[in-house]
Coordinates of C-alpha atoms and ligand atoms in Angstrom, one line a residue:
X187 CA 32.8 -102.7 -11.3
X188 CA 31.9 -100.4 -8.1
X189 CA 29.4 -97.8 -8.6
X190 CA 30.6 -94.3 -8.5
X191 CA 28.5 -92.2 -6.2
X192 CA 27.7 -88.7 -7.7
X193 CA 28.8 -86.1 -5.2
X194 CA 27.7 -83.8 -7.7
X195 CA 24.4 -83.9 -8.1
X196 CA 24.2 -85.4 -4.1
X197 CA 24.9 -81.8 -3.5
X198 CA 23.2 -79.9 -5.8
X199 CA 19.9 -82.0 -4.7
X200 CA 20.7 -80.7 -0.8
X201 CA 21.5 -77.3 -2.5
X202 CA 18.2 -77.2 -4.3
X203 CA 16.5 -78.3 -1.1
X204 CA 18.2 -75.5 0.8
X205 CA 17.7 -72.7 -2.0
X206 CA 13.9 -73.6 -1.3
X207 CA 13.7 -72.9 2.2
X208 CA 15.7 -70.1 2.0
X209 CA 12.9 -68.7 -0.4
X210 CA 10.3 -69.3 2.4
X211 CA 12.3 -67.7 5.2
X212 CA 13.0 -64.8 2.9
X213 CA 9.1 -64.2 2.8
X214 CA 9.4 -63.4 6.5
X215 CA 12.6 -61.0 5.8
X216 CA 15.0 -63.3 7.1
X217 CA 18.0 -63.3 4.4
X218 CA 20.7 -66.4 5.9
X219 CA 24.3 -64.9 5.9
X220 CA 27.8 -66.6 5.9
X221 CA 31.4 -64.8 6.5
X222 CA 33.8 -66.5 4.6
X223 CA 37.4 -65.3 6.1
X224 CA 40.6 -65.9 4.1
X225 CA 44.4 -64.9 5.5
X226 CA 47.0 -65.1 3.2
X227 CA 47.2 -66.7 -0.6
X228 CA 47.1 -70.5 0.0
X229 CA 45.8 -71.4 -3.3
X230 CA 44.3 -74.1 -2.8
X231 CA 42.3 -72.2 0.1
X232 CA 41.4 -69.4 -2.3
X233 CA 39.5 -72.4 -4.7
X234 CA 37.3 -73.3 -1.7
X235 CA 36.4 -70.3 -0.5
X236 CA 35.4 -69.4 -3.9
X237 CA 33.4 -72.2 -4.3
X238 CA 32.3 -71.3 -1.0
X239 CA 31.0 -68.4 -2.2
X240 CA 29.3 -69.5 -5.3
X241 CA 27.0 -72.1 -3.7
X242 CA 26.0 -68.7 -1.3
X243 CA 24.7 -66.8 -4.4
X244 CA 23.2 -70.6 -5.8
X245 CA 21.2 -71.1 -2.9
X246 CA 20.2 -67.3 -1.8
X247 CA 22.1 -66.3 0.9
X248 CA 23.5 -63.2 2.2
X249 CA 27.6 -63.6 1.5
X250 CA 30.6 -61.4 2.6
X251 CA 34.3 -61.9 2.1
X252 CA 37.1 -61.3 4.2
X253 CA 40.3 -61.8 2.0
X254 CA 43.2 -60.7 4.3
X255 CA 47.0 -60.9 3.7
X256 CA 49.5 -63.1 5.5
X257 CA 51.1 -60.7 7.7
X258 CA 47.5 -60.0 9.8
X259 CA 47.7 -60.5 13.5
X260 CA 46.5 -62.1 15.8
X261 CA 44.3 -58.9 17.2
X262 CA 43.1 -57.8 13.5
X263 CA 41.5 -61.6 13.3
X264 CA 40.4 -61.6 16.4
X265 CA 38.7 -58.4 16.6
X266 CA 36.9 -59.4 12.6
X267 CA 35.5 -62.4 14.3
X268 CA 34.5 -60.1 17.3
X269 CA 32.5 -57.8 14.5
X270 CA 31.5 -60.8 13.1
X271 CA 29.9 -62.3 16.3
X272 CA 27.7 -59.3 16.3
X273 CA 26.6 -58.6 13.1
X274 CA 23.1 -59.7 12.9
X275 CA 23.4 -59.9 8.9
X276 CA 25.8 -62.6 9.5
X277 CA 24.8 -65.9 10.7
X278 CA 27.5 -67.9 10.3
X279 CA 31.4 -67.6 10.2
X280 CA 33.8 -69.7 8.7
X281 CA 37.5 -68.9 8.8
X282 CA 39.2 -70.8 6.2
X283 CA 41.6 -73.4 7.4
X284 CA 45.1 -73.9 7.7
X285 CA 45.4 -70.2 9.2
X286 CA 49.2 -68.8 8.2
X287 CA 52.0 -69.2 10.6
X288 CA 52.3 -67.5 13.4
X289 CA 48.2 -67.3 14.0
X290 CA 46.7 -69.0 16.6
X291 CA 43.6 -71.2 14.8
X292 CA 42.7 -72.5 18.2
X293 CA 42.2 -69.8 19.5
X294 CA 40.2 -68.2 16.5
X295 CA 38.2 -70.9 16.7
X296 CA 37.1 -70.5 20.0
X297 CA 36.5 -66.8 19.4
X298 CA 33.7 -67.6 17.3
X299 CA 30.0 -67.9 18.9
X300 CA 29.4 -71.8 18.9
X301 CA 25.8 -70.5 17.5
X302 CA 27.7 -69.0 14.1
X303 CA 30.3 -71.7 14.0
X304 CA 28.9 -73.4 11.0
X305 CA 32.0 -75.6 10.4
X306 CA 31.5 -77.0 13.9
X307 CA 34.9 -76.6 15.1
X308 CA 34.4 -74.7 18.5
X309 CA 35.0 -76.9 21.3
X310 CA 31.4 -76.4 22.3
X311 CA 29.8 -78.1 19.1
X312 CA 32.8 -81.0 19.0
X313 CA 31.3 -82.1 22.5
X314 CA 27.7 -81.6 21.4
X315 CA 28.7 -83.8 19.0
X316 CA 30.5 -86.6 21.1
X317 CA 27.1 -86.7 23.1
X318 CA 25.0 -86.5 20.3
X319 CA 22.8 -83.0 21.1
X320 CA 23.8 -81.2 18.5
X321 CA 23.0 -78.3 16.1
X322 CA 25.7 -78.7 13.8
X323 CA 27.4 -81.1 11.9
X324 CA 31.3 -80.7 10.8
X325 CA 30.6 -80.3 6.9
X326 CA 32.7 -83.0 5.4
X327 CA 31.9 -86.0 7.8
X328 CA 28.1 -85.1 7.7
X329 CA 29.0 -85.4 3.5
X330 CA 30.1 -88.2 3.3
X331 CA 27.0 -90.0 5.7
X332 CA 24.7 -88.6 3.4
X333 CA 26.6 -89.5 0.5
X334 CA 26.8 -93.5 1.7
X335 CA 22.7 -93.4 2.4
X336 CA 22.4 -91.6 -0.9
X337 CA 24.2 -94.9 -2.4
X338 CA 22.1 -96.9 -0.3
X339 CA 24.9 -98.0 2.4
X340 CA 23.7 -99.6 5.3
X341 CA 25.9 -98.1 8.3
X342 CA 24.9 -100.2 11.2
X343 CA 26.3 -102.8 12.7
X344 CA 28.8 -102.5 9.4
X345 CA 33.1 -102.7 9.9
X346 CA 33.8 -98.7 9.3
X347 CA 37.4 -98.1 9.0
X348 CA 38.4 -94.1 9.0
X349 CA 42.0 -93.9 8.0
X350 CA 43.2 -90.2 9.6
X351 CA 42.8 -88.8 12.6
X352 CA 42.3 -84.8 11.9
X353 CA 39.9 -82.8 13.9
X354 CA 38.4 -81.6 10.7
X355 CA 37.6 -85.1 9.4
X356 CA 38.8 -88.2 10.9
X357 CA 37.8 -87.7 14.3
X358 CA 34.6 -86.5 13.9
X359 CA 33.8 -89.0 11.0
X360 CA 34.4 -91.8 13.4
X361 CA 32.1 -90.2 16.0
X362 CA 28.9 -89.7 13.0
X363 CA 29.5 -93.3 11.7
X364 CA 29.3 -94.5 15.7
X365 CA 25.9 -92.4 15.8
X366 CA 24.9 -94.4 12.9
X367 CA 25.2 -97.2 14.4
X368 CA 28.7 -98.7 13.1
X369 CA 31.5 -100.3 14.2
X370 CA 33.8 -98.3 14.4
X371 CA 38.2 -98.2 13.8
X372 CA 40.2 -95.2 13.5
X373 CA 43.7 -95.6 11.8
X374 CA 46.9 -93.4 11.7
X375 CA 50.5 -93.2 10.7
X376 CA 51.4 -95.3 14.0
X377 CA 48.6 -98.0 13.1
X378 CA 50.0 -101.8 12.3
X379 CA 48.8 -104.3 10.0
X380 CA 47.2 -101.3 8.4
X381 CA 46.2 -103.2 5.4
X382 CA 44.7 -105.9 7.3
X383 CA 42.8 -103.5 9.1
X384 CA 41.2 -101.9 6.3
X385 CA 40.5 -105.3 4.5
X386 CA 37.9 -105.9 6.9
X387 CA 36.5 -102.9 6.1
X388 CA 32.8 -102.5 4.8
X389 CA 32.8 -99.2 4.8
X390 CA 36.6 -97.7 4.2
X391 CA 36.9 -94.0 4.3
X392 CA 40.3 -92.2 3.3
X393 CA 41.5 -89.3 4.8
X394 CA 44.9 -89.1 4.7
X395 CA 46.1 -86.6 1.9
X396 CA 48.7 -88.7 0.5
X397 CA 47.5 -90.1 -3.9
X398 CA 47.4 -93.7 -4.1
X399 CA 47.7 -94.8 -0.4
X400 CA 44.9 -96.7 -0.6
X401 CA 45.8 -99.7 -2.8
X402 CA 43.7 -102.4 -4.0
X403 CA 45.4 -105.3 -1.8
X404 CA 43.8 -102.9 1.2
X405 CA 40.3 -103.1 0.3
X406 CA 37.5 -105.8 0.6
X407 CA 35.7 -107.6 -2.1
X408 CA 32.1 -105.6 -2.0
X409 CA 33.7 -102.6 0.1
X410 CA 32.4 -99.0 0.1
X411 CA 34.6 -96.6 -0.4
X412 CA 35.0 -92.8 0.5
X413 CA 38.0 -91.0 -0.5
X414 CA 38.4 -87.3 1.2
X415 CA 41.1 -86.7 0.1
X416 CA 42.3 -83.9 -2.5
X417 CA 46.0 -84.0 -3.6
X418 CA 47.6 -83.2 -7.2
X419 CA 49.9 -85.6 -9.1
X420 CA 52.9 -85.1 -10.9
X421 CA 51.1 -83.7 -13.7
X422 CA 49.2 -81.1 -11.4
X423 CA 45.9 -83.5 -11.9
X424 CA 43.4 -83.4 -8.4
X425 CA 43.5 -87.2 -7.2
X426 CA 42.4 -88.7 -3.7
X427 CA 43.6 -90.6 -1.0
X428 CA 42.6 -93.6 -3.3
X429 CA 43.9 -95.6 -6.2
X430 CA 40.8 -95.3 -7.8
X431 CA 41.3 -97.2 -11.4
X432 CA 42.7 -100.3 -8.8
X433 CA 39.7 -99.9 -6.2
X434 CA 36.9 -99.4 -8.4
X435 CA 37.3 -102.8 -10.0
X436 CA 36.8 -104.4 -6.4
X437 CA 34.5 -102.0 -4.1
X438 CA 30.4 -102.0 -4.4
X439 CA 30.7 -98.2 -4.6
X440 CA 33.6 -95.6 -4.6
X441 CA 33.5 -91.4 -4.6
X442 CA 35.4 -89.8 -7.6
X443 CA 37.7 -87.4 -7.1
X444 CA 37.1 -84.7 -7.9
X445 CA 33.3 -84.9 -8.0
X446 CA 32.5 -86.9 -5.0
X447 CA 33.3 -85.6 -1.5
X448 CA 34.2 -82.1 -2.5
X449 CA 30.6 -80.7 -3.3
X450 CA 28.5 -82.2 -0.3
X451 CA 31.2 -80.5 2.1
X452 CA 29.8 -76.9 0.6
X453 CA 26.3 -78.3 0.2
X454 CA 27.0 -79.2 4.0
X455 CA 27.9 -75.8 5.1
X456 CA 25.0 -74.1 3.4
X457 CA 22.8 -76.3 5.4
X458 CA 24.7 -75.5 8.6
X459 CA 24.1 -71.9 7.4
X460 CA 20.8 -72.1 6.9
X461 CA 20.4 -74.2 10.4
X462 CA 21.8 -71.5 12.0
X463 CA 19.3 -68.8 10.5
X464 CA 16.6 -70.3 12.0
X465 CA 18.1 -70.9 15.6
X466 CA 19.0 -67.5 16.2
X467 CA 16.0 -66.3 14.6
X468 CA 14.2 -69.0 17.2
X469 CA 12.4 -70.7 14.2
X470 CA 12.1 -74.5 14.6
X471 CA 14.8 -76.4 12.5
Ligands
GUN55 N1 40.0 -76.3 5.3 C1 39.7 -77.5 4.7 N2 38.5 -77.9 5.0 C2 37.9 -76.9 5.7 C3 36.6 -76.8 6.2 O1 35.7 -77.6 6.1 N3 36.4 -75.6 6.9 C4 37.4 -74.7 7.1 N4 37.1 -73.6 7.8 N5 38.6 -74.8 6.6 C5 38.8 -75.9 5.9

């Protein structure tokens, strides 16, 4: 039977560890502050960026919220992130993703200054992170790398296989796990022998947003597995990417859902947060 990793308390340990240095940068009146932007009622995206906003208060930050309706333009969002850019209270910005449509995330994205863009989506910080000078990680890869060290996963030289190809996860997972030293596949919906792929697997992450896609038959004796995924099932139930009853009888280690990758992607952002308090203060990270 795999051991289930603990996103939980992985996160409130990174939490407690950033609530601590927050407490010593506050005794030199410097109070680390996210913007949390929401357009329109996604409900799903209203969860998160509550969540969001709760580890904020947990750790000692400086929060605001932007909840705007569906029918904002391009120019109101535009011009918020423009305020936001240059409000010293505010260190860094995250606009909550998928955007309604009819806006342009791109190019919100790139509006925000690569030194607030805690989420490290801004073309800037994707290529600091393809050559591997960077100041921020994208919150949900960086998760799971300290989730699989946390377990005790050796990365180097392992099989990774990352199934999903997002910008927000797939890609940049693949590029983390090659800094680590792995080996390194990417799968997709055009991908063949899929399940052979991901049999040779050490190291199988999901992130595909489909319940149940990863089936037993697709995963190696021994295997560590990461599911990112977060989907409901018939009955409304949050499930991954993963059949997890199936898996966890045959991987080392497996992530819950909920209660493994979830957490550690808001325990990530507060440490981007706080990372970015101390650049643009110039204090040593
Ligand atoms: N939507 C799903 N995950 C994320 C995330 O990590 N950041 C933002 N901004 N939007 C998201």
């Amino acid at each position: 039977m795999a051991e289930r990793i603990d996103g939980k308390s992985v996160s409130a340990k990174v939490k407690e560890e950033v609530r601590l240095e927050t407490e010593k940068l506050k005794e030199q009146g410097i109070v680390p502050g996210l913007a949390v932007v929401l357009v329109g009622d996604d409900p799903a995206s209203r969860t998160y960026v509550n969540n969001k906003k709760k580890a904020c208060a947990q750790v000692g930050f400086y929060s605001e919220e932007y909840a705007l309706p569906a029918t904002t333009s391009q120019e109101e969002l535009m011009d918020l992130v423009d305020r936001l850019n240059h409000d010293p209270k505010i260190n860094g910005i995250l606009v909550q993703s998928p955007l309604p449509k009819g806006l342009d995330e791109e190019a919100v994205v790139e509006a925000i200054s690569p030194e607030k863009d805690v989420d490290a989506f801004h073309p800037s910080n994707v290529g600091r992170i393809m050559i591997g000078n960077f100041h921020f990680l994208p919150c949900t890869p960086a998760g799971v790398i300290e989730l699989l060290k946390t377990a005790g996963v050796t990365i180097a030289g392992k099989n990774c296989v990352v199934i999903g190809r997002s910008n927000i996860v797939g890609k940049p997972m693949a590029m983390l796990l090659l800094h680590e030293n792995g080996t390194v596949t990417i799968c997709h919906s055009k991908t063949q022998n899929l399940k052979e792929i991901c049999r040779q697997a050490d190291i199988l992450i999901a992130a595909v947003g489909r319940k149940h896609f990863v089936t037993a038959d697709m995963v190696k004796p021994g295997a560590a597995v990461i599911d990112v995924g977060i989907n409901r099932d018939e009955n409304g139930k949050l499930c991954g990417d993963v059949d997890f009853e199936a898996v966890e009888k045959i991987a080392s280690c497996i992530t819950p859902v909920p209660g493994g990758v979830g957490p550690m992607t808001i325990a990530m952002l507060m440490k981007n947060t706080l990372s970015a308090a101390k650049i643009q203060h110039g204090l040593p990270l």
